[in-house]
Short mmCIF file of C-alpha atoms in Angstrom, two decimals:
data_model
loop_
_atom_site.label_atom_id
_atom_site.label_comp_id
_atom_site.label_asym_id
_atom_site.label_seq_id
_atom_site.Cartn_x
_atom_site.Cartn_y
_atom_site.Cartn_z
CA MET A 1 73.70 2.19 48.14
CA ALA A 2 73.83 -1.47 47.01
CA GLU A 3 76.27 -2.74 43.58
CA PRO A 4 73.90 -2.20 40.63
CA THR A 5 73.54 -5.58 39.07
CA SER A 6 73.68 -4.00 35.65
CA THR A 7 74.03 -0.23 34.28
CA VAL A 8 70.78 -1.26 31.63
CA CYS A 9 67.37 -2.36 31.96
CA PRO A 10 66.56 -5.21 31.97
CA ARG A 11 63.19 -4.81 29.88
CA CYS A 12 64.56 -2.04 27.28
CA ALA A 13 68.41 -1.95 27.80
CA CYS A 14 68.02 1.96 28.12
CA THR A 15 70.91 2.91 30.36
CA ARG A 16 68.84 5.97 32.19
CA LEU A 17 68.28 4.89 35.80
CA GLU A 18 67.06 6.17 38.59
CA HIS A 19 68.09 4.64 42.00
CA VAL A 20 64.23 5.08 44.17
CA HIS A 21 64.65 3.68 47.56
CA SER A 22 67.82 2.28 49.31
CA SER A 23 66.81 -0.87 51.45
CA PRO A 24 66.63 -0.61 55.11
CA VAL A 25 69.82 -2.82 56.21
CA PRO A 26 72.44 -0.35 54.11
CA GLY A 27 73.73 -1.84 50.90
CA VAL A 28 71.62 -4.99 50.62
CA TRP A 29 69.50 -4.10 48.22
CA ASP A 30 68.28 -0.82 46.62
CA VAL A 31 65.86 -0.08 43.37
CA LEU A 32 66.28 1.07 40.50
CA GLN A 33 63.37 2.64 37.78
CA CYS A 34 64.09 3.34 34.24
CA ALA A 35 63.64 6.62 32.77
CA ARG A 36 61.97 5.03 29.20
CA CYS A 37 59.70 2.38 30.36
CA LEU A 38 59.73 2.93 33.68
CA TYR A 39 60.35 -0.65 34.89
CA MET A 40 61.23 -1.14 38.81
CA TRP A 41 63.34 -4.21 40.15
CA ARG A 42 65.46 -4.43 43.41
CA THR A 43 69.36 -5.42 42.66
CA SER A 44 68.49 -8.00 44.61
CA GLU A 45 66.20 -10.01 42.47
CA PRO A 46 67.08 -13.38 40.50
CA ALA A 47 69.23 -12.53 37.19
CA ARG A 48 65.42 -12.91 35.26
CA ARG A 49 64.39 -9.85 36.76
CA ALA A 50 67.50 -7.24 37.37
CA ARG A 51 69.35 -8.50 34.17
CA ARG A 52 69.43 -7.86 30.01
CA GLU A 53 70.91 -11.09 29.12
CA ALA A 54 68.23 -12.93 31.56
CA TYR A 55 65.70 -11.12 31.09
CA PRO A 56 63.34 -13.03 28.60
CA GLU A 57 63.16 -12.68 24.85
CA GLY A 58 59.13 -12.39 24.81
CA PHE A 59 59.54 -9.21 27.88
CA ARG A 60 61.97 -7.30 26.70
CA LEU A 61 61.21 -3.78 24.78
CA THR A 62 63.04 -1.81 21.58
CA GLU A 63 62.95 1.44 21.87
CA GLU A 64 60.62 0.93 18.74
CA ASP A 65 57.85 -0.87 21.21
CA LEU A 66 57.26 2.22 23.25
CA ALA A 67 56.98 4.48 20.81
CA SER A 68 54.50 2.87 18.75
CA ALA A 69 52.43 1.17 22.28
CA ASP A 70 48.71 2.17 22.89
CA GLU A 71 48.40 4.19 25.84
CA VAL A 72 48.32 2.71 28.89
CA PRO A 73 44.96 2.93 30.76
CA ALA A 74 43.92 4.84 33.88
CA VAL A 75 43.95 3.50 37.22
CA PRO A 76 40.14 2.84 37.65
CA PRO A 77 38.97 5.02 41.26
CA PRO A 78 38.79 3.26 44.71
CA ARG A 79 35.19 1.12 45.11
CA ALA A 80 33.44 2.61 47.40
CA SER A 81 33.26 0.21 50.57
CA ALA A 82 30.39 -1.73 52.63
#
């Protein structure tokens, strides 16, 4: 597993991160997912996507933001092919 770029979610600062996948070349990157907001990122992403302190403030979420968020809409079924 590659060395994680942080120990907290860049988007919501949760410390519960799940290792989802590793690169085919060992140690190059890993995919992590936040257990609270479900944000996913590769450990090789630039700081603005992988580190809380560099993540854009306008997109950061708090625990209160997540608790009061509207339900996420369902993904519609695929369109029939022509």
